[in-house]
Short mmCIF file of C-alpha atoms and ligand atoms in Angstrom, two decimals:
data_model
loop_
_atom_site.label_atom_id
_atom_site.label_comp_id
_atom_site.label_asym_id
_atom_site.label_seq_id
_atom_site.Cartn_x
_atom_site.Cartn_y
_atom_site.Cartn_z
CA MET A 1 10.34 1.78 -4.09
CA LYS A 2 11.28 -1.30 -2.42
CA SER A 3 13.38 0.64 0.35
CA ASN A 4 10.30 2.80 0.94
CA THR A 5 7.74 -0.05 1.95
CA GLY A 6 10.90 -1.28 4.12
CA VAL A 7 11.10 2.24 5.94
CA LEU A 8 7.25 2.01 6.60
CA LEU A 9 7.17 -1.50 7.43
CA GLY A 10 9.86 -0.71 9.97
CA ARG A 11 7.71 2.10 11.65
CA LEU A 12 4.82 -0.10 11.63
CA MET A 13 6.31 -3.12 13.35
CA ARG A 14 8.14 -0.77 15.87
CA ASN A 15 4.60 0.55 16.86
CA ILE A 16 3.78 -3.27 17.50
CA LEU A 17 6.48 -3.98 19.68
CA ARG A 18 6.00 -0.59 21.52
CA SER A 19 2.34 -1.66 22.46
CA PRO A 20 2.77 -4.91 23.84
CA ASP A 21 -0.84 -5.07 24.95
CA THR A 22 -1.72 -5.57 21.02
CA ILE A 23 0.56 -8.49 21.00
CA ILE A 24 -0.60 -10.12 24.23
CA THR A 25 -4.28 -9.47 23.43
CA VAL A 26 -4.03 -10.80 20.15
CA ALA A 27 -2.16 -14.25 21.46
CA ILE A 28 -3.94 -14.40 24.97
CA THR A 29 -7.40 -14.78 23.33
CA PRO A 30 -6.76 -17.73 21.22
CA ILE A 31 -4.44 -19.04 24.00
CA MET A 32 -7.51 -18.83 26.59
CA LEU A 33 -9.76 -20.30 24.22
CA MET A 34 -7.34 -23.26 23.72
CA LEU A 35 -7.22 -23.85 27.66
CA LEU A 36 -10.87 -23.51 27.95
CA PHE A 37 -11.54 -25.98 25.22
CA VAL A 38 -9.03 -28.75 26.02
CA TYR A 39 -9.29 -28.59 29.74
CA VAL A 40 -12.90 -27.61 30.66
CA PHE A 41 -14.96 -28.85 27.76
CA GLY A 42 -12.55 -31.15 26.42
CA GLY A 43 -13.15 -34.15 28.41
CA ALA A 44 -17.08 -34.13 27.33
CA ILE A 45 -16.28 -33.25 23.58
CA GLU A 46 -16.25 -36.62 21.11
CA THR A 47 -14.15 -35.99 18.44
CA GLY A 48 -13.04 -39.74 17.88
CA THR A 49 -9.04 -38.64 18.76
CA ASP A 50 -7.64 -39.30 22.10
CA ASN A 51 -5.39 -35.78 21.84
CA TYR A 52 -8.13 -33.14 21.72
CA VAL A 53 -5.16 -30.26 21.43
CA ASN A 54 -4.16 -31.71 18.13
CA TYR A 55 -8.01 -31.71 16.91
CA LEU A 56 -8.25 -27.87 18.07
CA LEU A 57 -5.13 -26.32 16.88
CA PRO A 58 -6.11 -25.52 13.37
CA GLY A 59 -9.10 -23.80 14.27
CA ILE A 60 -7.25 -22.20 16.98
CA LEU A 61 -4.75 -20.61 14.63
CA LEU A 62 -7.34 -19.26 12.23
CA ILE A 63 -9.12 -17.46 15.05
CA THR A 64 -5.69 -15.94 16.05
CA ILE A 65 -5.26 -14.63 12.62
CA ALA A 66 -8.80 -13.46 12.29
CA SER A 67 -8.40 -11.49 15.68
CA GLY A 68 -5.05 -10.56 14.37
CA VAL A 69 -5.97 -8.67 11.36
CA ALA A 70 -8.54 -6.58 13.10
CA TYR A 71 -5.42 -4.68 14.20
CA THR A 72 -4.42 -4.17 10.72
CA SER A 73 -7.47 -2.38 10.13
CA LEU A 74 -6.91 -0.45 13.25
CA ARG A 75 -3.37 0.72 12.18
CA LEU A 76 -4.73 1.78 8.83
CA PHE A 77 -7.74 3.65 10.13
CA THR A 78 -5.24 5.61 12.44
CA ASP A 79 -2.94 6.29 9.37
CA VAL A 80 -6.01 7.77 7.73
CA LYS A 81 -7.52 9.76 10.66
CA SER A 82 -4.35 11.31 11.52
CA GLY A 83 -3.38 12.92 8.12
CA LEU A 84 -0.57 10.74 7.57
CA MET A 85 -1.75 8.95 4.92
CA ALA A 86 -2.41 12.08 3.29
CA ARG A 87 0.87 13.13 4.24
CA PHE A 88 2.40 10.00 2.69
CA ASN A 89 0.35 10.47 -0.60
CA THR A 90 1.51 14.05 -1.49
CA MET A 91 4.90 12.81 -1.06
CA PRO A 92 7.09 11.72 -4.20
CA ILE A 93 6.80 7.87 -3.43
CA LYS A 94 4.74 5.10 -4.44
CA ARG A 95 1.33 5.43 -3.02
CA SER A 96 0.92 1.48 -3.01
CA SER A 97 4.20 1.03 -0.85
CA VAL A 98 2.02 2.48 2.06
CA LEU A 99 -0.82 -0.09 1.36
CA TRP A 100 1.82 -2.90 1.20
CA ALA A 101 3.77 -1.95 3.99
CA HIS A 102 0.37 -2.55 6.00
CA VAL A 103 -0.02 -5.68 4.61
CA LEU A 104 3.44 -6.95 5.38
CA THR A 105 3.09 -5.69 8.97
CA SER A 106 0.07 -7.54 9.03
CA PHE A 107 1.73 -10.68 7.74
CA VAL A 108 4.78 -10.56 9.94
CA SER A 109 2.57 -9.85 13.17
CA ASN A 110 0.11 -12.61 12.47
CA ALA A 111 3.05 -14.97 11.97
CA LEU A 112 4.55 -14.35 15.31
CA THR A 113 1.52 -14.69 17.24
CA VAL A 114 0.91 -17.87 15.56
CA VAL A 115 4.25 -19.01 16.40
CA VAL A 116 3.27 -18.15 20.12
CA VAL A 117 0.10 -20.08 19.88
CA ILE A 118 1.67 -23.25 18.44
CA LEU A 119 4.43 -23.02 21.18
CA VAL A 120 1.51 -22.82 23.98
CA ALA A 121 0.01 -25.72 22.15
CA LEU A 122 3.11 -27.75 22.22
CA VAL A 123 3.50 -27.21 25.87
CA MET A 124 0.01 -28.52 26.07
CA GLY A 125 0.56 -31.81 24.40
CA PHE A 126 0.41 -30.84 20.78
CA ARG A 127 2.30 -33.45 18.57
CA SER A 128 2.60 -33.82 14.80
CA ASN A 129 4.39 -36.33 12.83
CA ALA A 130 4.29 -34.02 9.67
CA ASP A 131 7.41 -33.96 7.63
CA ILE A 132 9.08 -30.39 6.45
CA LEU A 133 6.93 -30.52 3.10
CA ASP A 134 3.67 -31.12 5.05
CA TRP A 135 4.81 -28.02 7.62
CA LEU A 136 5.50 -25.81 4.60
CA THR A 137 2.03 -26.61 2.88
CA VAL A 138 0.68 -25.64 6.22
CA VAL A 139 2.67 -22.57 6.28
CA GLY A 140 1.37 -21.66 2.49
CA ILE A 141 -2.40 -22.33 3.30
CA LEU A 142 -2.10 -20.27 6.95
CA GLY A 143 0.05 -17.47 5.01
CA LEU A 144 -2.44 -17.39 1.90
CA PHE A 145 -5.51 -17.28 4.78
CA THR A 146 -3.64 -14.24 6.51
CA LEU A 147 -3.13 -12.54 3.26
CA ALA A 148 -6.95 -12.78 2.39
CA LEU A 149 -8.14 -11.60 5.59
CA THR A 150 -5.72 -8.70 5.58
CA TRP A 151 -6.89 -7.41 2.46
CA LEU A 152 -10.32 -7.76 3.61
CA ALA A 153 -9.18 -5.85 6.92
CA VAL A 154 -7.90 -3.17 4.63
CA ILE A 155 -11.17 -2.39 3.40
CA PRO A 156 -12.80 -0.88 6.65
CA GLY A 157 -9.29 0.51 7.50
CA LEU A 158 -9.62 2.87 4.76
CA THR A 159 -13.12 3.29 4.76
CA ALA A 160 -14.54 3.19 8.57
CA GLY A 161 -15.95 6.22 10.02
CA SER A 162 -14.89 5.39 13.47
CA MET A 163 -12.39 2.83 15.51
CA GLU A 164 -15.32 0.85 16.31
CA GLY A 165 -16.71 0.59 12.42
CA ALA A 166 -12.96 -0.38 11.44
CA THR A 167 -13.11 -3.40 13.70
CA ALA A 168 -16.35 -4.26 14.17
CA TYR A 169 -16.34 -6.75 10.95
CA SER A 170 -13.81 -8.83 13.07
CA TYR A 171 -16.14 -10.30 15.01
CA PRO A 172 -18.08 -12.48 12.52
CA LEU A 173 -14.40 -13.61 11.31
CA ILE A 174 -13.95 -14.70 14.97
CA PHE A 175 -16.85 -16.65 15.29
CA LEU A 176 -16.95 -18.18 11.73
CA PRO A 177 -14.58 -21.36 13.13
CA PHE A 178 -17.25 -22.06 16.11
CA ILE A 179 -19.70 -23.07 13.44
CA SER A 180 -17.11 -25.17 11.44
CA SER A 181 -15.38 -28.47 12.02
CA ALA A 182 -12.85 -26.76 14.13
CA PHE A 183 -14.13 -27.64 17.87
CA VAL A 184 -16.51 -30.27 16.99
CA PRO A 185 -17.28 -32.93 13.94
CA THR A 186 -19.81 -31.50 11.98
CA GLU A 187 -21.56 -34.69 11.95
CA THR A 188 -23.21 -33.95 15.16
CA MET A 189 -24.76 -30.55 14.33
CA PRO A 190 -28.45 -30.36 13.09
CA LYS A 191 -28.89 -30.49 9.36
CA ILE A 192 -29.02 -26.53 8.34
CA VAL A 193 -26.07 -25.62 10.79
CA ARG A 194 -24.37 -28.77 9.28
CA ALA A 195 -24.78 -27.71 5.76
CA PHE A 196 -23.50 -24.19 6.56
CA ALA A 197 -20.63 -25.68 8.63
CA GLU A 198 -19.44 -27.89 5.95
CA ASN A 199 -19.55 -25.30 3.21
CA GLN A 200 -17.69 -22.35 4.73
CA PRO A 201 -14.05 -21.70 4.30
CA VAL A 202 -12.79 -22.53 7.90
CA THR A 203 -14.09 -25.99 7.54
CA SER A 204 -12.05 -27.05 4.43
CA ILE A 205 -9.09 -25.03 5.73
CA VAL A 206 -8.89 -26.60 9.13
CA ASP A 207 -9.40 -30.06 7.63
CA SER A 208 -6.62 -29.70 5.20
CA VAL A 209 -4.40 -28.40 8.08
CA ARG A 210 -5.39 -31.46 9.94
CA ALA A 211 -4.89 -33.78 7.23
CA LEU A 212 -1.35 -32.23 6.38
CA LEU A 213 -0.47 -32.40 10.23
CA TYR A 214 -1.38 -35.74 11.49
CA GLU A 215 -2.45 -37.76 8.46
CA GLY A 216 0.62 -37.08 6.23
CA THR A 217 -1.63 -36.11 3.20
CA VAL A 218 -3.10 -33.02 1.64
CA GLY A 219 -6.47 -34.32 1.81
CA ASN A 220 -8.88 -33.89 -0.78
CA GLY A 221 -10.53 -30.50 0.82
CA ILE A 222 -7.12 -28.80 -0.06
CA TRP A 223 -8.35 -27.48 -3.40
CA ILE A 224 -11.56 -26.22 -1.71
CA ALA A 225 -9.39 -24.57 1.07
CA LEU A 226 -7.31 -22.92 -1.57
CA ALA A 227 -9.99 -21.72 -3.86
CA TRP A 228 -11.48 -19.96 -0.51
CA CYS A 229 -8.39 -18.26 0.10
CA VAL A 230 -7.50 -17.19 -3.42
CA GLY A 231 -11.15 -16.02 -3.69
CA ILE A 232 -11.40 -13.85 -0.67
CA MET A 233 -8.06 -12.45 -1.33
CA VAL A 234 -8.51 -11.59 -5.19
CA ILE A 235 -11.90 -10.13 -4.41
CA ALA A 236 -10.85 -8.38 -1.09
CA TYR A 237 -7.98 -6.75 -2.87
CA LEU A 238 -9.96 -5.08 -5.77
CA ILE A 239 -12.31 -3.76 -3.47
CA ALA A 240 -9.52 -2.53 -1.34
CA SER A 241 -7.61 -0.81 -4.32
CA LYS A 242 -10.76 0.57 -5.62
CA ALA A 243 -11.38 2.07 -1.80
CA PHE A 244 -8.14 3.43 -1.83
CA LYS A 245 -8.44 5.02 -5.25
CA ARG A 246 -11.46 6.39 -4.15
CA GLN A 247 -10.12 7.96 -1.16
CA LEU A 248 -8.09 9.82 -3.47
CA GLY A 249 -11.17 10.99 -4.93
CA MET B 7 10.97 29.15 -15.65
CA THR B 8 8.12 31.48 -14.67
CA ASN B 9 7.75 33.31 -11.61
CA THR B 10 4.38 31.63 -11.28
CA ALA B 11 4.30 29.22 -8.38
CA ILE B 12 0.94 28.23 -8.08
CA SER B 13 -1.59 28.65 -10.91
CA VAL B 14 -5.41 27.75 -10.48
CA LYS B 15 -7.88 28.33 -13.06
CA GLY B 16 -11.52 28.07 -13.19
CA LEU B 17 -11.36 25.38 -10.49
CA LYS B 18 -14.55 23.51 -10.18
CA LYS B 19 -15.31 20.88 -7.53
CA SER B 20 -18.45 19.22 -6.13
CA PHE B 21 -19.51 16.51 -3.70
CA LYS B 22 -22.35 14.68 -4.70
CA ASP B 23 -24.76 17.65 -5.78
CA LYS B 24 -23.06 19.86 -3.30
CA GLU B 25 -21.08 22.49 -5.49
CA VAL B 26 -17.95 23.36 -2.86
CA LEU B 27 -15.81 25.30 -5.61
CA LYS B 28 -17.70 27.06 -8.32
CA GLU B 29 -14.85 28.99 -10.35
CA VAL B 30 -12.03 29.58 -8.31
CA ASP B 31 -8.85 31.56 -9.93
CA PHE B 32 -5.67 32.77 -8.43
CA GLU B 33 -1.95 32.77 -9.11
CA VAL B 34 0.71 32.77 -6.34
CA GLN B 35 3.99 34.06 -7.22
CA ARG B 36 7.30 32.32 -6.08
CA GLY B 37 8.17 33.50 -2.86
CA GLU B 38 5.07 34.82 -1.76
CA ILE B 39 3.27 33.81 1.30
CA PHE B 40 -0.27 33.77 0.01
CA ALA B 41 -3.58 33.76 2.49
CA LEU B 42 -6.71 31.86 1.77
CA LEU B 43 -9.25 33.13 3.82
CA GLY B 44 -12.53 31.67 4.40
CA SER B 45 -15.17 30.63 6.84
CA ASN B 46 -15.88 27.15 8.19
CA GLY B 47 -17.03 24.69 5.24
CA ALA B 48 -15.92 27.55 2.37
CA GLY B 49 -13.99 24.60 0.81
CA LYS B 50 -10.16 25.71 1.77
CA THR B 51 -9.23 22.21 2.53
CA THR B 52 -11.05 20.94 -0.58
CA ALA B 53 -8.87 23.41 -2.54
CA VAL B 54 -5.51 22.42 -0.86
CA ASN B 55 -6.43 18.79 -1.28
CA ILE B 56 -6.75 19.52 -5.02
CA LEU B 57 -3.68 21.45 -5.28
CA SER B 58 -1.79 18.79 -3.19
CA THR B 59 -2.82 16.01 -5.73
CA LEU B 60 -5.00 14.39 -3.26
CA MET B 61 -8.37 15.24 -4.92
CA LYS B 62 -9.21 15.23 -8.51
CA PRO B 63 -10.85 18.47 -9.63
CA ASP B 64 -14.29 18.41 -11.63
CA SER B 65 -12.51 20.70 -14.18
CA GLY B 66 -10.26 23.75 -14.44
CA GLU B 67 -6.60 24.13 -14.62
CA VAL B 68 -4.42 23.72 -11.51
CA SER B 69 -0.57 23.75 -11.80
CA ILE B 70 2.26 24.03 -9.53
CA CYS B 71 5.81 25.43 -10.48
CA GLY B 72 4.42 24.65 -14.32
CA PHE B 73 3.38 21.09 -13.58
CA ASP B 74 -0.25 20.39 -14.10
CA VAL B 75 -1.88 18.29 -10.95
CA GLN B 76 -3.81 15.96 -13.15
CA ARG B 77 -1.23 15.07 -15.86
CA GLN B 78 1.82 15.68 -14.04
CA PRO B 79 1.09 14.61 -10.31
CA GLU B 80 4.65 13.03 -9.59
CA ASP B 81 6.55 16.00 -10.67
CA VAL B 82 3.74 18.36 -8.40
CA ARG B 83 4.61 16.07 -5.29
CA GLN B 84 8.64 16.46 -6.11
CA SER B 85 7.80 20.64 -5.69
CA ILE B 86 5.51 20.49 -2.70
CA SER B 87 4.54 19.56 0.87
CA LEU B 88 1.73 19.62 2.67
CA THR B 89 0.84 20.08 6.30
CA GLY B 90 -2.89 19.39 6.47
CA GLN B 91 -5.37 20.91 8.89
CA PHE B 92 -4.65 18.09 11.95
CA ALA B 93 -0.65 17.40 12.87
CA ALA B 94 -0.14 14.48 10.90
CA LEU B 95 2.49 12.48 12.56
CA ASP B 96 2.94 9.06 14.06
CA GLY B 97 2.18 9.69 17.92
CA MET B 98 3.72 6.39 18.87
CA GLN B 99 7.27 7.54 17.34
CA THR B 100 9.38 9.96 18.95
CA GLY B 101 9.87 13.46 17.51
CA ARG B 102 13.19 12.20 16.09
CA GLU B 103 11.69 9.13 14.56
CA ASN B 104 8.99 11.06 12.99
CA LEU B 105 11.56 13.15 10.96
CA MET B 106 14.10 10.53 10.27
CA MET B 107 10.79 8.32 8.47
CA ILE B 108 10.28 11.27 6.18
CA ALA B 109 13.86 12.17 5.58
CA LYS B 110 14.21 8.34 4.27
CA LEU B 111 11.32 8.63 2.13
CA ARG B 112 12.03 11.76 0.73
CA GLY B 113 15.64 10.15 -0.16
CA VAL B 114 17.78 12.98 1.41
CA SER B 115 21.10 11.94 1.39
CA ASN B 116 21.86 12.75 4.79
CA PRO B 117 18.93 11.95 7.07
CA VAL B 118 20.50 12.17 10.26
CA GLN B 119 21.90 15.59 10.08
CA VAL B 120 18.62 16.92 8.40
CA THR B 121 16.99 15.60 11.55
CA ASP B 122 19.34 16.98 13.98
CA ASN B 123 19.04 20.66 12.45
CA LEU B 124 15.14 20.60 12.22
CA LEU B 125 15.05 19.40 15.90
CA VAL B 126 17.39 22.61 16.51
CA ARG B 127 15.75 24.79 14.44
CA PHE B 128 12.35 24.12 16.16
CA ASN B 129 13.29 24.01 19.31
CA LEU B 130 12.38 20.48 19.97
CA THR B 131 15.95 18.69 20.83
CA ASP B 132 14.95 18.36 24.28
CA ALA B 133 12.01 16.46 23.42
CA ALA B 134 13.28 14.74 20.67
CA ASN B 135 13.16 11.33 22.04
CA ARG B 136 9.90 11.74 23.90
CA ARG B 137 6.86 9.75 22.01
CA ALA B 138 4.75 12.47 19.53
CA ASP B 139 1.59 11.75 21.27
CA LYS B 140 2.96 12.99 24.61
CA TYR B 141 3.87 16.72 23.19
CA SER B 142 1.72 19.95 23.25
CA GLY B 143 -0.33 21.40 20.47
CA GLY B 144 2.26 23.56 19.59
CA MET B 145 4.93 21.13 19.61
CA LYS B 146 3.01 18.98 17.49
CA ARG B 147 2.39 21.50 15.06
CA ARG B 148 5.98 22.56 14.95
CA LEU B 149 7.01 19.06 14.35
CA ASP B 150 4.41 18.47 11.81
CA ILE B 151 5.91 21.83 9.81
CA ALA B 152 9.48 20.37 10.33
CA MET B 153 8.16 17.42 8.60
CA SER B 154 7.01 19.16 5.90
CA LEU B 155 10.28 20.85 5.46
CA ILE B 156 12.43 18.01 4.66
CA GLY B 157 13.37 17.68 1.10
CA THR B 158 13.41 21.41 0.84
CA PRO B 159 9.98 21.64 -1.50
CA ALA B 160 9.40 24.71 -3.54
CA VAL B 161 6.25 25.06 -2.22
CA ILE B 162 4.61 24.53 1.04
CA PHE B 163 0.60 24.20 1.60
CA LEU B 164 -0.19 24.86 5.16
CA ASP B 165 -4.13 24.06 6.03
CA GLU B 166 -5.07 26.31 9.11
CA PRO B 167 -1.54 26.14 10.69
CA THR B 168 -2.42 27.77 13.91
CA THR B 169 -6.21 26.67 14.51
CA GLY B 170 -6.26 25.19 18.09
CA LEU B 171 -3.31 26.54 19.24
CA ASP B 172 -2.97 29.24 22.09
CA PRO B 173 -1.56 32.73 21.07
CA GLU B 174 1.99 31.63 22.31
CA ALA B 175 2.13 28.68 20.07
CA ARG B 176 0.53 30.64 17.58
CA ILE B 177 3.19 33.41 17.13
CA GLU B 178 5.89 30.64 17.13
CA VAL B 179 4.32 29.23 13.96
CA TRP B 180 3.93 32.58 12.40
CA ASP B 181 7.61 33.21 13.04
CA THR B 182 8.50 29.76 11.41
CA ILE B 183 6.44 30.64 8.40
CA ASN B 184 8.00 34.19 8.21
CA GLU B 185 11.57 32.68 8.35
CA LEU B 186 10.59 30.27 5.89
CA SER B 187 9.27 32.54 3.41
CA GLU B 188 12.62 34.72 3.68
CA GLY B 189 14.30 31.58 2.92
CA GLY B 190 12.21 31.72 -0.84
CA THR B 191 9.52 29.12 -0.11
CA THR B 192 6.49 29.76 -1.74
CA ILE B 193 3.62 29.32 0.96
CA LEU B 194 -0.09 28.82 0.60
CA LEU B 195 -1.75 28.88 4.01
CA THR B 196 -5.48 28.70 4.88
CA THR B 197 -6.93 30.50 7.71
CA GLN B 198 -10.45 31.58 9.22
CA TYR B 199 -8.67 34.35 10.98
CA LEU B 200 -8.27 37.79 9.40
CA GLU B 201 -5.42 38.72 12.02
CA GLU B 202 -3.46 35.73 10.71
CA ALA B 203 -3.66 36.73 7.14
CA GLU B 204 -2.74 40.31 8.23
CA GLN B 205 0.38 39.26 10.22
CA LEU B 206 1.78 37.07 7.63
CA ALA B 207 0.32 37.10 3.88
CA ASP B 208 1.58 39.02 1.30
CA ARG B 209 -1.76 38.78 -0.59
CA ILE B 210 -4.87 37.46 0.55
CA ALA B 211 -7.73 35.86 -1.38
CA ILE B 212 -11.03 35.62 0.48
CA LEU B 213 -12.82 32.24 -0.63
CA HIS B 214 -16.38 32.63 -0.16
CA GLY B 215 -19.66 31.06 -1.87
CA GLY B 216 -17.19 28.87 -4.04
CA ARG B 217 -15.39 31.57 -5.89
CA ILE B 218 -12.72 33.97 -4.78
CA ILE B 219 -14.74 37.31 -4.24
CA THR B 220 -11.19 39.60 -3.67
CA THR B 221 -7.57 39.15 -3.76
CA GLY B 222 -5.06 41.89 -2.91
CA THR B 223 -2.30 42.70 -0.54
CA LEU B 224 -3.87 43.94 3.06
CA THR B 225 -4.04 47.57 1.98
CA ASP B 226 -6.28 46.86 -0.93
CA LEU B 227 -8.40 44.93 1.33
CA LYS B 228 -8.61 47.33 4.05
CA GLU B 229 -9.86 49.79 1.64
CA MET B 230 -12.66 47.65 0.64
CA PHE B 231 -13.68 46.32 4.47
CA PRO B 232 -16.16 48.72 6.48
CA PRO B 233 -14.09 50.58 9.07
CA THR B 234 -15.99 49.31 11.85
CA LYS B 235 -14.66 45.45 10.66
CA VAL B 236 -11.18 46.91 10.64
CA GLU B 237 -11.45 48.04 14.37
CA TYR B 238 -12.55 44.73 15.31
CA ILE B 239 -9.22 43.26 13.78
CA GLU B 240 -7.07 45.82 15.28
CA LYS B 241 -8.39 44.95 18.80
CA GLN B 242 -7.17 41.26 18.47
CA PRO B 243 -3.68 41.75 19.08
CA THR B 244 -4.17 43.91 21.70
CA LEU B 245 -6.13 41.20 23.69
CA GLU B 246 -3.47 38.76 22.63
CA GLU B 247 -0.60 41.21 24.06
CA ILE B 248 -2.24 41.11 27.32
CA PHE B 249 -2.78 37.73 27.44
CA LEU B 250 0.97 37.60 26.43
CA ALA B 251 2.09 40.00 29.05
CA LEU B 252 0.56 38.09 31.72
CA ILE B 253 2.27 35.11 30.97
CA GLY B 254 5.51 36.84 30.53
CA LYS B 255 5.94 36.88 26.85
CA GLY B 256 5.29 40.57 26.38
CA GLY B 257 8.50 41.61 25.02
CA GLU B 258 8.37 39.09 22.10
CA VAL B 259 5.52 40.73 20.66
CA ASN B 260 6.53 44.07 20.65
CA GLU B 261 9.20 43.25 18.64
CA LYS B 262 6.91 42.27 15.80
N1 LIG C 320 -15.19 14.16 0.95
C1 LIG C 320 -16.17 14.97 0.91
N2 LIG C 320 -17.56 14.32 0.81
C2 LIG C 320 -18.52 15.13 0.98
N3 LIG C 320 -18.56 16.57 1.39
C3 LIG C 320 -17.14 16.90 1.53
C4 LIG C 320 -16.01 16.17 1.24
N4 LIG C 320 -15.15 17.28 1.83
C5 LIG C 320 -15.83 18.18 2.04
N5 LIG C 320 -16.78 18.14 2.00
C6 LIG C 320 -17.86 19.25 2.29
O1 LIG C 320 -17.41 20.70 1.45
C7 LIG C 320 -17.45 21.69 2.00
C8 LIG C 320 -16.20 22.15 2.32
O2 LIG C 320 -15.39 21.34 2.90
P1 LIG C 320 -13.71 22.10 3.37
O3 LIG C 320 -13.34 20.88 4.35
O4 LIG C 320 -13.07 22.41 2.10
O5 LIG C 320 -14.06 23.20 3.81
P2 LIG C 320 -12.71 24.37 4.71
O6 LIG C 320 -13.29 25.19 4.38
O7 LIG C 320 -11.67 23.49 5.03
O8 LIG C 320 -13.77 24.39 6.34
P3 LIG C 320 -12.73 24.39 7.55
O9 LIG C 320 -12.63 25.73 8.12
O10 LIG C 320 -14.05 23.51 8.55
O11 LIG C 320 -11.71 23.26 7.68
C9 LIG C 320 -18.16 21.43 3.32
O12 LIG C 320 -19.48 21.67 3.29
C10 LIG C 320 -17.90 20.08 3.71
O13 LIG C 320 -18.93 19.06 3.98
MG1 LIG C 321 -10.67 22.63 6.27
#
């Protein structure tokens, strides 16, 4: 069973490497945003730190992942539409291995783009005094966030009627960091916006990652951040599994 | 071991309030080519999906090689292969990679050799290292059928294998199906074309209004059809012969 997932993972990863445009578009948008915010808006944004790249990076990483998972939906959608999914489902292999191959592909490809974005941030002046344990915790949170959004992405990938439908959900996801503490402190926002910003998942995740990278603590918000990630993941997983079963009508 | 490869009794399936299969019964013997003939929306794909464990029937008994599709889906999947209505391949992978992937998933012991043999057999060796989405419709279909042969399943389902193909490619696919059948594989194919059923099938079943309205050999069916219709069927290959003669493939047709 494991080796079947491996075969399918190999195929999907090869497809990603064969379409460099997907790698570039996924990495380029967050990099452009980072350049824009640091060199154009940055001077005018008051964050209480002298290194705006440092402030910005956690939010940028979440945007990277949110736009990366749209391709997970797209790849699944393509498999369903092309009939490959039906072919796999009538073969003597474990059906879940097909889904897991997509989930793992999403995980690996997002990890690659996140590394690229971090490298660009380093060139732009990103510095952190975090130790190994802090970094591992950051990797853990971002990994959970990726898994949560990936399972969310599986749902439209399986059920959408069109390519646009399969990826449309990712726009609000990419937009969510803008109404959070990712780019500016929430204190300056009008009351209602602030209430939303402070109680949505991105803010707690961004704040936790920031605390780990620059303050050497896990921060108080980490439990809220973890709860959001695990909560989204479990609910999305259950809905996705149900959609997968229903598809097999 | 009985001689029945596919047995369908009292099969029913509806989508919401739409009754697609009302009461479908038929049997296919081992080694037979069986054609399920029906117009658009008759429920051919629905029937094939149920037979190949993709969909659950509402009621009825369906078994493949003695295995019940509901109670023993794993065993059924060991015995079958599905070639769906549209060529199911990964367009970003080459023909060879597509075949290798299926060979590995099926756990055949010598995937490279199996792949090479199929590439030769389906006349795809020259295109083996090109991406499948660059193939012509006929080549895609050939690759698709080749993928279904890996692991030598006892029963193969072909859902409208030649729809959308030009006459030349259609004849290639027909040849392949005949060859397969000679090797002892049981084949259930669906089609909208009377001439296709006529060319290939040992027995034909007509699916209409959610039921099999007639089953029999071509001779049996010809007796039931009004003569004018039979004439119309007989004209089709003639047109094809003209077409093929014009593009220089006439000789092959006459051999059939
Ligand atoms: N998943 C589904 N949900 C709802 N209705 C469906 C579904 N699948 C098929 N149908 C309906 O069932 C009927 C039979 O469809 P089916 O695809 O089995 O026909 P078909 O004989 O294969 O037709 P075609 O020649 O066009 O391929 C159609 O009216 C179709 O709209
Ligand atoms: Mg159909």
